[in-house]
Coordinates of C-alpha atoms in Angstrom, one line a residue:
M236 CA 2.6 15.8 -27.5
T237 CA 1.8 18.0 -24.3
G238 CA -1.9 18.7 -24.9
S239 CA -2.5 15.0 -25.8
W240 CA -0.7 13.9 -22.7
E241 CA -3.1 16.6 -20.8
A242 CA -5.8 15.4 -22.3
R243 CA -5.2 11.6 -21.9
G244 CA -4.9 12.6 -18.1
H245 CA -7.9 14.4 -18.1
G246 CA -9.5 11.5 -19.7
E247 CA -8.3 9.2 -17.5
R248 CA -9.6 11.4 -14.1
L249 CA -13.1 11.1 -16.0
A250 CA -13.0 7.6 -16.1
G251 CA -12.0 7.3 -12.4
N252 CA -14.8 9.5 -11.2
A253 CA -17.0 7.9 -12.8
R254 CA -15.9 4.9 -11.2
V255 CA -16.5 6.0 -8.2
V256 CA -19.8 8.1 -9.1
T257 CA -21.0 4.4 -10.3
R258 CA -19.6 2.5 -6.8
I259 CA -21.5 4.7 -5.1
V260 CA -24.7 5.1 -6.9
I261 CA -24.5 1.0 -6.5
V262 CA -24.0 1.2 -2.4
F263 CA -27.2 3.2 -2.5
L264 CA -29.1 0.9 -4.6
T265 CA -28.1 -1.5 -2.5
L266 CA -29.3 0.5 0.6
I267 CA -32.7 1.4 -0.8
V268 CA -33.5 -2.1 -1.2
A269 CA -32.1 -3.3 2.0
V270 CA -34.7 -0.3 3.6
A271 CA -37.6 -1.3 1.5
S272 CA -36.8 -5.0 2.5
A273 CA -37.0 -4.0 5.6
A274 CA -40.1 -2.5 5.3
V275 CA -41.6 -5.4 3.6
A276 CA -40.2 -7.4 6.8
V277 CA -42.0 -5.0 9.3
V278 CA -45.5 -6.2 7.8
S279 CA -44.5 -10.0 8.2
S280 CA -42.4 -10.2 11.4
P281 CA -42.0 -8.3 15.1
Y282 CA -38.3 -8.9 14.4
W283 CA -37.2 -6.7 11.6
W284 CA -34.8 -4.7 12.9
F285 CA -32.7 -7.7 13.3
V286 CA -32.3 -7.6 9.3
A287 CA -32.7 -3.7 8.9
L288 CA -30.3 -2.3 10.9
P289 CA -27.2 -4.5 9.7
L290 CA -28.0 -4.0 6.2
L291 CA -28.2 -0.2 7.1
F292 CA -24.9 -0.4 8.6
L293 CA -23.1 -1.8 5.6
G294 CA -25.0 0.5 3.6
L295 CA -23.5 3.7 5.1
L296 CA -20.6 2.1 5.5
G297 CA -19.7 1.1 2.0
G298 CA -20.4 4.3 1.5
W299 CA -18.2 5.9 3.5
D300 CA -15.5 3.4 2.2
L301 CA -16.1 4.9 -1.3
A302 CA -16.1 8.4 -0.7
Q303 CA -12.7 8.6 1.9
R304 CA -9.6 8.8 0.3
R305 CA -7.4 7.7 2.9
H306 CA -7.2 3.4 2.0
S307 CA -7.2 2.7 -1.3
V308 CA -7.9 -0.8 -0.1
L309 CA -11.1 0.1 1.2
R310 CA -12.2 1.9 -2.0
N311 CA -11.6 -0.9 -4.2
Y312 CA -13.3 -3.0 -1.9
P313 CA -15.9 -1.6 0.4
V314 CA -16.9 -3.4 3.1
L315 CA -14.9 -6.4 2.5
G316 CA -11.7 -4.8 2.7
H317 CA -12.0 -4.3 6.3
A318 CA -11.5 -7.7 6.7
R319 CA -7.8 -7.2 5.9
F320 CA -7.1 -4.2 8.6
L321 CA -8.5 -7.3 11.6
L322 CA -6.5 -10.0 10.4
E323 CA -3.5 -7.3 10.6
R324 CA -4.6 -6.7 13.9
L325 CA -5.0 -10.1 14.8
R326 CA -1.6 -11.3 13.3
P327 CA 1.1 -11.4 15.9
E328 CA -1.9 -13.1 18.3
L329 CA -2.4 -15.9 15.4
Q330 CA 1.4 -16.1 14.6
Q331 CA 1.9 -16.4 18.2
Y332 CA -1.0 -19.0 19.5
F333 CA -1.3 -21.1 15.8
V334 CA 1.9 -20.5 13.9
E335 CA 5.1 -20.6 15.2
R336 CA 6.8 -23.8 16.7
N337 CA 7.8 -24.0 20.3
F338 CA 11.3 -22.9 19.6
D339 CA 11.2 -20.7 16.6
G340 CA 8.8 -17.7 18.0
R341 CA 10.4 -14.1 18.4
P342 CA 11.4 -12.0 20.6
F343 CA 11.3 -15.3 23.2
D344 CA 9.8 -18.4 21.7
R345 CA 7.3 -20.7 23.3
D346 CA 10.0 -23.0 25.1
V347 CA 11.3 -20.3 27.4
R348 CA 8.5 -18.2 27.7
S349 CA 6.9 -21.7 28.9
I350 CA 9.7 -22.2 31.5
V351 CA 9.5 -19.4 33.1
Y352 CA 5.7 -19.4 33.9
E353 CA 6.1 -22.8 35.0
R354 CA 9.3 -21.3 37.0
A355 CA 7.4 -18.7 38.4
K356 CA 4.7 -20.7 39.4
G357 CA 6.7 -23.2 41.2
T358 CA 5.5 -26.3 38.7
D359 CA 8.0 -28.7 36.8
A360 CA 9.7 -27.5 33.9
E361 CA 10.7 -30.7 32.2
E362 CA 10.9 -31.8 28.6
P363 CA 9.7 -35.4 27.6
F364 CA 11.1 -37.0 24.4
G365 CA 14.0 -34.9 23.8
T366 CA 14.7 -31.6 22.1
E367 CA 13.0 -30.4 19.6
R368 CA 16.4 -28.0 18.4
D369 CA 18.3 -29.1 15.7
V370 CA 21.5 -29.6 17.3
Y371 CA 23.4 -30.2 14.0
R372 CA 22.4 -26.3 12.9
P373 CA 24.9 -23.7 12.3
G374 CA 24.6 -21.8 15.3
H375 CA 23.7 -24.0 18.0
E376 CA 25.3 -23.2 21.2
F377 CA 26.1 -26.3 24.0
L378 CA 27.7 -26.6 27.0
V379 CA 30.1 -29.2 28.1
P380 CA 29.8 -31.8 31.1
S381 CA 32.4 -33.2 32.9
M382 CA 33.0 -36.7 33.2
A383 CA 33.1 -36.3 37.1
P384 CA 30.2 -34.1 37.6
C385 CA 30.3 -31.6 41.3
P386 CA 27.5 -32.0 44.1
V387 CA 25.3 -28.7 43.4
P388 CA 26.0 -26.2 46.4
K389 CA 23.3 -25.4 48.6
S390 CA 23.1 -22.0 48.7
A391 CA 23.7 -20.1 45.5
P392 CA 27.4 -17.5 45.6
R393 CA 27.1 -14.0 45.2
V394 CA 29.4 -11.3 43.8
R395 CA 31.1 -8.5 45.9
I396 CA 31.0 -5.2 43.7
G397 CA 33.2 -2.5 45.1
G398 CA 36.6 -1.9 44.2
P399 CA 39.4 -0.6 46.1
D400 CA 37.8 3.5 46.1
C401 CA 34.3 2.0 47.4
D402 CA 33.4 2.3 51.1
R403 CA 29.9 0.4 51.1
P404 CA 30.2 -2.8 48.6
Y405 CA 27.7 -5.0 48.1
D406 CA 27.1 -8.8 47.6
M407 CA 25.0 -9.0 44.1
A408 CA 23.4 -11.8 43.5
L409 CA 23.4 -13.9 39.9
L410 CA 20.5 -13.0 38.3
N411 CA 18.6 -9.8 39.0
V412 CA 16.0 -7.4 37.8
S413 CA 16.9 -5.4 34.9
A414 CA 16.2 -1.7 34.5
M415 CA 12.6 -0.8 34.1
S416 CA 10.8 2.2 35.1
F417 CA 8.4 3.3 36.4
G418 CA 6.2 5.1 33.9
S419 CA 7.0 2.4 31.5
L420 CA 5.6 0.1 33.9
S421 CA 2.8 -0.3 36.1
A422 CA 3.0 0.8 39.6
N423 CA 1.6 -2.9 40.6
A424 CA 4.4 -4.4 37.8
V425 CA 7.1 -2.3 40.0
L426 CA 5.7 -3.6 43.8
A427 CA 5.7 -7.1 42.7
L428 CA 8.8 -7.3 41.2
N429 CA 10.6 -5.2 44.3
G430 CA 8.6 -7.5 46.4
G431 CA 9.7 -10.3 44.8
A432 CA 13.9 -8.8 45.0
A433 CA 13.1 -8.4 48.8
A434 CA 12.1 -11.9 49.2
G435 CA 14.7 -13.8 47.0
N436 CA 17.3 -11.4 48.3
F437 CA 18.3 -10.1 45.0
A438 CA 18.5 -6.8 43.6
Q439 CA 16.1 -4.3 40.9
D440 CA 17.6 -1.7 38.8
T441 CA 14.8 1.2 39.2
G442 CA 15.3 2.3 35.1
E443 CA 16.2 5.8 34.1
G444 CA 12.7 7.2 35.1
G445 CA 13.1 7.9 38.9
L446 CA 13.2 6.5 42.3
S447 CA 9.2 6.0 43.1
E448 CA 7.5 4.6 46.4
Y449 CA 6.7 1.5 44.6
H450 CA 10.5 1.1 44.5
L451 CA 10.6 1.7 47.8
R452 CA 7.9 0.4 50.0
P453 CA 8.4 -3.8 49.3
G454 CA 12.1 -2.8 51.3
G455 CA 13.8 -4.6 47.9
D456 CA 17.5 -3.9 47.3
L457 CA 18.0 -1.4 44.5
V458 CA 20.2 0.0 41.8
W459 CA 19.1 3.4 41.1
E460 CA 19.9 4.1 37.3
I461 CA 20.3 7.9 35.7
G462 CA 19.9 8.6 32.7
T463 CA 20.2 11.3 30.7
G464 CA 17.6 13.2 32.2
Y465 CA 18.9 13.0 35.7
F466 CA 15.1 12.3 36.5
G467 CA 14.6 12.4 40.1
C468 CA 17.6 14.2 40.7
R469 CA 17.5 17.2 37.9
T470 CA 17.4 21.3 38.1
R471 CA 14.8 23.0 36.2
D472 CA 17.0 23.3 33.8
G473 CA 17.4 19.5 33.3
D474 CA 20.8 19.5 34.6
F475 CA 22.2 17.0 37.4
D476 CA 21.1 18.2 40.9
A477 CA 24.3 16.9 43.3
A478 CA 21.9 17.7 46.3
Q479 CA 19.0 15.9 45.4
F480 CA 21.0 12.8 43.8
A481 CA 23.5 12.5 47.5
D482 CA 19.7 13.1 49.5
K483 CA 18.1 10.0 47.8
A484 CA 20.9 7.5 47.3
A485 CA 21.1 8.0 51.0
H486 CA 18.4 5.5 51.1
D487 CA 19.1 2.0 52.9
H488 CA 17.5 0.8 49.9
V489 CA 19.4 1.8 47.5
K490 CA 22.7 -0.5 47.3
C491 CA 24.4 0.6 44.1
V492 CA 24.2 3.8 42.0
S493 CA 24.7 3.6 38.0
L494 CA 24.9 6.0 35.0
K495 CA 23.1 4.6 31.7
L496 CA 25.1 5.6 28.3
S497 CA 22.5 3.8 26.4
Q498 CA 20.8 1.1 25.8
G499 CA 20.8 -2.1 23.8
A500 CA 17.6 -2.0 22.1
K501 CA 18.4 1.7 21.0
P502 CA 21.4 3.1 21.2
G503 CA 22.6 6.7 20.9
I504 CA 19.1 8.2 21.2
G505 CA 17.0 9.7 24.1
G506 CA 13.7 9.0 24.6
V507 CA 10.0 10.9 24.6
L508 CA 7.5 10.5 27.3
P509 CA 4.1 12.4 26.0
G510 CA 2.8 15.0 28.1
A511 CA -0.5 12.5 27.7
K512 CA 1.6 10.3 30.4
V513 CA 3.4 12.8 32.6
N514 CA 0.4 12.8 35.1
A515 CA 1.1 14.3 38.9
E516 CA 2.4 11.1 39.7
I517 CA 5.1 10.5 37.6
A518 CA 6.0 14.3 37.0
R519 CA 6.3 14.4 41.2
V520 CA 8.8 11.0 40.7
R521 CA 10.5 12.4 37.8
G522 CA 10.8 16.1 38.9
V523 CA 9.3 17.6 35.9
P524 CA 6.2 19.6 35.1
E525 CA 3.3 17.8 34.9
G526 CA 1.1 17.3 31.6
R527 CA 4.4 18.7 29.3
T528 CA 6.2 15.7 27.2
V529 CA 9.3 15.1 28.7
V530 CA 12.6 14.5 26.3
S531 CA 15.7 12.5 27.3
P532 CA 18.3 13.7 25.2
P533 CA 20.7 11.3 24.0
Y534 CA 23.7 12.7 25.6
H535 CA 24.9 13.4 28.9
R536 CA 25.6 17.1 30.0
V537 CA 27.9 15.4 32.9
F538 CA 30.2 14.5 30.7
S539 CA 31.8 14.9 27.3
T540 CA 35.0 13.1 27.1
P541 CA 36.4 9.5 28.8
R542 CA 38.5 11.5 31.1
E543 CA 35.2 13.4 32.4
L544 CA 33.3 10.2 32.8
V545 CA 35.5 8.4 34.2
R546 CA 35.2 11.3 37.4
F547 CA 31.7 11.5 37.3
I548 CA 31.3 7.9 38.3
A549 CA 33.8 8.6 41.1
R550 CA 31.7 11.6 42.0
M551 CA 28.4 9.6 42.2
R552 CA 30.3 7.0 44.5
E553 CA 31.1 9.9 47.0
L554 CA 27.5 11.3 46.4
S555 CA 26.7 8.4 47.2
G556 CA 28.5 7.8 50.7
G557 CA 30.5 5.3 48.8
K558 CA 28.0 3.0 47.6
P559 CA 29.3 1.1 44.6
A560 CA 28.8 3.3 41.2
G561 CA 29.2 2.5 37.6
F562 CA 27.8 2.8 34.3
K563 CA 25.8 1.1 31.8
L564 CA 26.1 0.7 27.9
C565 CA 25.3 -1.2 24.7
V566 CA 29.2 -1.5 23.4
G567 CA 29.7 -0.1 20.0
S568 CA 33.7 1.5 19.2
R569 CA 35.8 -0.4 21.2
R570 CA 38.4 2.3 20.3
Q571 CA 36.0 4.4 22.9
F572 CA 36.3 1.9 25.2
L573 CA 39.7 1.8 25.4
A574 CA 39.4 5.1 25.8
V575 CA 37.8 5.1 28.8
C576 CA 39.8 2.4 30.3
K577 CA 43.1 4.7 29.7
A578 CA 41.5 7.1 31.6
M579 CA 40.7 4.7 34.5
L580 CA 44.4 3.9 34.5
E581 CA 45.0 7.8 34.6
E582 CA 43.0 9.0 36.7
G583 CA 43.8 6.2 38.9
T584 CA 39.5 5.2 39.6
A585 CA 37.3 3.2 38.0
P586 CA 34.0 1.8 38.5
D587 CA 32.7 -0.7 40.7
F588 CA 30.9 -2.3 37.9
I589 CA 29.7 -2.1 34.7
V590 CA 26.6 -3.3 32.9
V591 CA 26.8 -4.8 29.2
D592 CA 22.9 -4.4 27.5
G593 CA 23.3 -6.4 24.3
A594 CA 21.7 -5.1 21.2
E595 CA 19.1 -7.8 21.6
G596 CA 17.7 -6.5 24.5
G597 CA 14.4 -5.1 24.7
T598 CA 12.2 -1.9 25.4
G599 CA 8.9 -0.1 25.4
A600 CA 9.2 1.3 21.9
A601 CA 12.1 1.5 19.5
P602 CA 13.0 2.5 16.0
L603 CA 12.9 -0.6 13.5
E604 CA 16.1 0.1 12.1
F605 CA 17.6 0.8 15.5
A606 CA 16.5 -2.5 17.4
D607 CA 17.1 -4.5 14.2
H608 CA 20.6 -3.0 13.2
M609 CA 22.6 -0.7 15.6
G610 CA 24.7 -2.0 18.4
T611 CA 26.9 -4.9 18.9
P612 CA 24.8 -7.9 20.4
L613 CA 25.9 -8.9 24.1
T614 CA 28.2 -11.6 23.1
E615 CA 30.4 -9.4 21.6
G616 CA 29.8 -6.8 23.8
L617 CA 31.1 -9.2 26.9
L618 CA 33.8 -10.1 25.2
T619 CA 34.9 -6.7 23.8
V620 CA 35.0 -5.3 27.9
H621 CA 36.2 -8.1 29.4
N622 CA 39.0 -8.3 27.1
A623 CA 39.6 -5.0 27.5
L624 CA 39.7 -4.4 31.6
V625 CA 41.9 -8.0 31.3
G626 CA 44.4 -6.4 28.9
A627 CA 44.7 -2.7 30.9
G628 CA 44.6 -4.8 34.5
L629 CA 41.9 -3.7 35.5
R630 CA 39.5 -6.5 35.5
D631 CA 40.4 -7.7 38.8
R632 CA 38.3 -4.1 40.5
I633 CA 35.5 -4.1 38.2
K634 CA 33.3 -6.3 37.8
I635 CA 31.1 -6.9 34.7
G636 CA 26.8 -7.3 34.4
A637 CA 25.2 -8.7 31.5
S638 CA 21.9 -7.5 30.0
G639 CA 19.6 -8.9 27.4
K640 CA 17.7 -11.7 26.9
I641 CA 18.3 -13.9 29.6
A642 CA 15.8 -15.9 31.1
T643 CA 16.9 -19.4 31.7
G644 CA 19.9 -21.2 33.5
T645 CA 21.3 -21.6 30.6
D646 CA 21.7 -18.6 29.2
L647 CA 23.5 -17.4 32.9
V648 CA 25.7 -20.0 32.6
K649 CA 27.0 -18.6 29.2
R650 CA 27.3 -15.1 29.7
M651 CA 29.4 -15.9 32.2
V652 CA 31.6 -18.3 30.1
Q653 CA 31.8 -14.9 28.1
G654 CA 33.0 -12.9 30.3
A655 CA 30.0 -11.6 32.9
D656 CA 30.2 -12.0 36.4
Y657 CA 26.3 -11.5 37.0
A658 CA 23.2 -11.3 34.8
N659 CA 19.8 -8.5 34.8
A660 CA 17.1 -10.0 33.1
A661 CA 13.9 -7.4 32.1
R662 CA 11.3 -9.3 29.7
A663 CA 12.0 -12.6 31.6
M664 CA 10.5 -10.9 34.8
M665 CA 8.1 -9.6 32.8
F666 CA 6.8 -13.0 32.2
A667 CA 6.8 -13.8 35.6
V668 CA 4.9 -11.0 36.8
G669 CA 2.4 -11.9 33.8
C670 CA 3.6 -10.2 30.3
I671 CA 2.4 -12.6 27.3
Q672 CA 4.5 -11.1 25.0
A673 CA 1.4 -9.0 23.3
Q674 CA 4.0 -6.4 21.7
R675 CA 2.0 -3.5 22.9
C676 CA 4.3 -1.6 25.9
H677 CA 4.1 1.5 23.8
T678 CA 0.2 1.8 23.4
N679 CA -0.6 1.8 26.8
T680 CA -2.9 -0.7 26.5
C681 CA -1.2 -3.7 27.8
P682 CA -3.8 -6.8 28.5
T683 CA -2.2 -7.8 31.7
G684 CA -1.6 -4.3 33.5
V685 CA 2.2 -4.8 33.5
T686 CA 3.0 -1.8 30.7
T687 CA 0.0 0.7 31.2
Q688 CA -0.9 3.8 33.7
D689 CA -4.6 2.9 32.7
P690 CA -5.6 2.0 36.0
H691 CA -8.1 -0.2 34.8
R692 CA -5.8 -2.4 32.9
A693 CA -3.1 -2.3 35.7
R694 CA -5.5 -3.2 38.7
A695 CA -5.6 -6.9 36.5
L696 CA -2.2 -7.0 37.8
D697 CA -2.6 -8.7 40.6
V698 CA 0.7 -7.8 43.8
R699 CA 0.3 -10.2 45.7
D700 CA 0.0 -13.1 43.7
K701 CA 2.8 -11.9 41.3
T702 CA 5.1 -11.1 44.3
P703 CA 6.3 -14.8 45.1
R704 CA 6.2 -15.5 41.1
V705 CA 8.9 -13.3 40.6
H706 CA 11.0 -15.0 43.8
R707 CA 10.1 -18.5 42.5
F708 CA 11.6 -17.4 39.1
Q709 CA 14.6 -16.0 40.1
E710 CA 15.4 -18.7 43.0
A711 CA 14.5 -21.6 40.0
T712 CA 16.6 -20.1 36.8
V713 CA 19.6 -19.8 39.6
A714 CA 19.5 -23.1 40.6
G715 CA 19.1 -24.5 36.8
A716 CA 22.5 -22.2 36.2
L717 CA 24.0 -24.1 39.3
Q718 CA 22.7 -27.2 38.7
I719 CA 23.9 -27.0 35.0
M720 CA 27.9 -25.6 36.1
A721 CA 27.8 -28.5 38.6
S722 CA 27.4 -31.4 35.9
M723 CA 30.3 -29.1 34.0
G724 CA 32.7 -30.1 36.8
V725 CA 32.2 -26.5 38.1
T726 CA 30.9 -24.9 41.6
D727 CA 32.5 -21.2 41.4
P728 CA 31.0 -19.5 38.3
A729 CA 34.6 -18.0 38.7
D730 CA 36.3 -21.7 37.7
L731 CA 34.1 -21.2 34.4
R732 CA 36.1 -21.4 31.0
P733 CA 35.6 -20.4 27.5
H734 CA 36.7 -24.6 26.3
M735 CA 33.2 -25.1 28.4
L736 CA 31.2 -23.7 25.6
H737 CA 31.0 -24.8 21.9
R738 CA 29.5 -23.5 18.8
R739 CA 28.7 -25.7 15.5
I740 CA 30.2 -23.6 13.2
D741 CA 28.6 -26.1 10.2
P742 CA 27.3 -29.7 10.0
L743 CA 30.5 -31.1 10.4
T744 CA 32.3 -28.7 12.4
E745 CA 32.3 -27.3 16.4
R746 CA 34.6 -25.0 18.2
S747 CA 35.0 -24.0 21.5
Y748 CA 34.9 -20.1 22.2
E749 CA 38.6 -20.7 23.5
E750 CA 39.5 -21.6 19.9
L751 CA 36.9 -18.6 18.6
Y752 CA 37.9 -15.7 19.9
E753 CA 41.0 -13.7 21.5
W754 CA 41.6 -13.5 24.6
L755 CA 44.2 -11.7 26.4
E756 CA 46.6 -12.0 29.3
P757 CA 45.8 -9.8 32.2
G758 CA 48.0 -6.5 31.4
Q759 CA 48.6 -7.3 27.7
L760 CA 48.0 -4.2 26.2
L761 CA 50.1 -2.1 28.9
A762 CA 53.1 -4.6 27.8
E763 CA 52.8 -5.7 24.4
P764 CA 49.4 -5.1 22.7
P765 CA 48.7 -8.2 20.0
E766 CA 48.0 -6.9 16.4
S767 CA 44.5 -7.3 16.2
W768 CA 44.0 -4.6 19.1
A769 CA 47.5 -2.6 18.9
A770 CA 45.6 0.1 16.3
D771 CA 42.5 0.5 18.3
W772 CA 44.9 0.6 21.8
A773 CA 47.1 3.3 20.3
A774 CA 44.2 5.5 18.9
A775 CA 42.7 5.4 22.0
D776 CA 42.4 8.9 23.7
P777 CA 41.3 9.2 27.4
D778 CA 40.2 13.5 26.4
R779 CA 38.0 12.3 23.3
F780 CA 35.9 9.8 22.1
T781 CA 37.3 9.0 18.4
V782 CA 35.2 7.7 16.2

């Protein structure tokens, strides 16, 4: 029996080889015919090479396709198989420009991209003939207008960041530039974003890639973010360097300092910057060797327990000279966050702010499994953090920022209803400086010069033109949020309430956020935790991160 299988396999291999040989012969016969035709054409036309050279190229390409072993499609369909790879490469552009509707694109649909572009340019962002969205679709959300609208405030309110331990509080704008590092963004993109922040009096988060001259030169307010690599304040061995941190945090443009625990698009993993991208400038900013691959670990060296985390945030505030200090995270285990709340209570100190990054947040690159399936979406993340702080009696001293697909005034108002005090935007700010959602951020071939270190590509982004666009977009978006709030009968974001935001459950039913979710009372976890929170509160340990 074994012999018969071996004989059959040997016969199949011979047949397969015969087919390949036959195809190669056919290709070369075609090539011979092409060359012969070209030779005949020499006599009759001075432009024979217009015919001969393409035929020669196609013949050689077909021969290579048949001989190579990497792509099965090309072995079965020489020359013609290349059309498949070409169409696959063009698929994102064809999808975006010719297939998707105005409201169903991903990650951002055409309607959202258009409103950002229009506001950045200072043109009208009006919609004729009504909404294209299905308002009876389950999941559709809407804000509730008032029968007694308020006048729109003439100036946008600001959020005071700084608890009782903070000596130098900062008044944060309602919308700011979210964390994006120099290195992931080009120098021109960073300059334009910070210039816009300076003109509009809002803040830019530096991202974890260090504090560069491009963050400092335009003069915009900065939130200096420190990640697991401690770039810009690290020792040779990759540990946190307190002296470097204190020196740079003292800069006048640095208004807050932040510790990044995790990122929404890829929580729980570190990052890798290939050595080819670590040029002299990036190496100097990050404090790493030039030309060597830089690995950011998934965990921090400065803490290993909730209590140590709270203590380190207090140390960051002290080293910065009393500036607001906080941390950013993509929410995971509610029990672990409650452990941090218990650590705050026992240590008698707390961060001045917490930025909640939703799982829908963006990144230059992330494993698909993480982007699609890891982390808590922003809605549930905000509700968890807000309610935990309220229930622990800490909410009045800690401000909450929201980050994750915030691009319009509606987005901003919805997040404040859900518990945020202010918001950060990353990809929308990229749209404002020219991003077209080509989704090539990780390839260094960004067509608009936003996410590249290629000098030729980066020069396409004109800083003088894009800087006012960032300012106009932020100003118009905040103004839109205030206009929406006024139509709801509210002038102060602090007066927004859960009953003002509704979600459709099915075509016949809609519910307010007050009905859909549980909202804790101040200090409720300390007095008598509700049944739905009791087990997590009891298990939360300030001295270890319980899974």
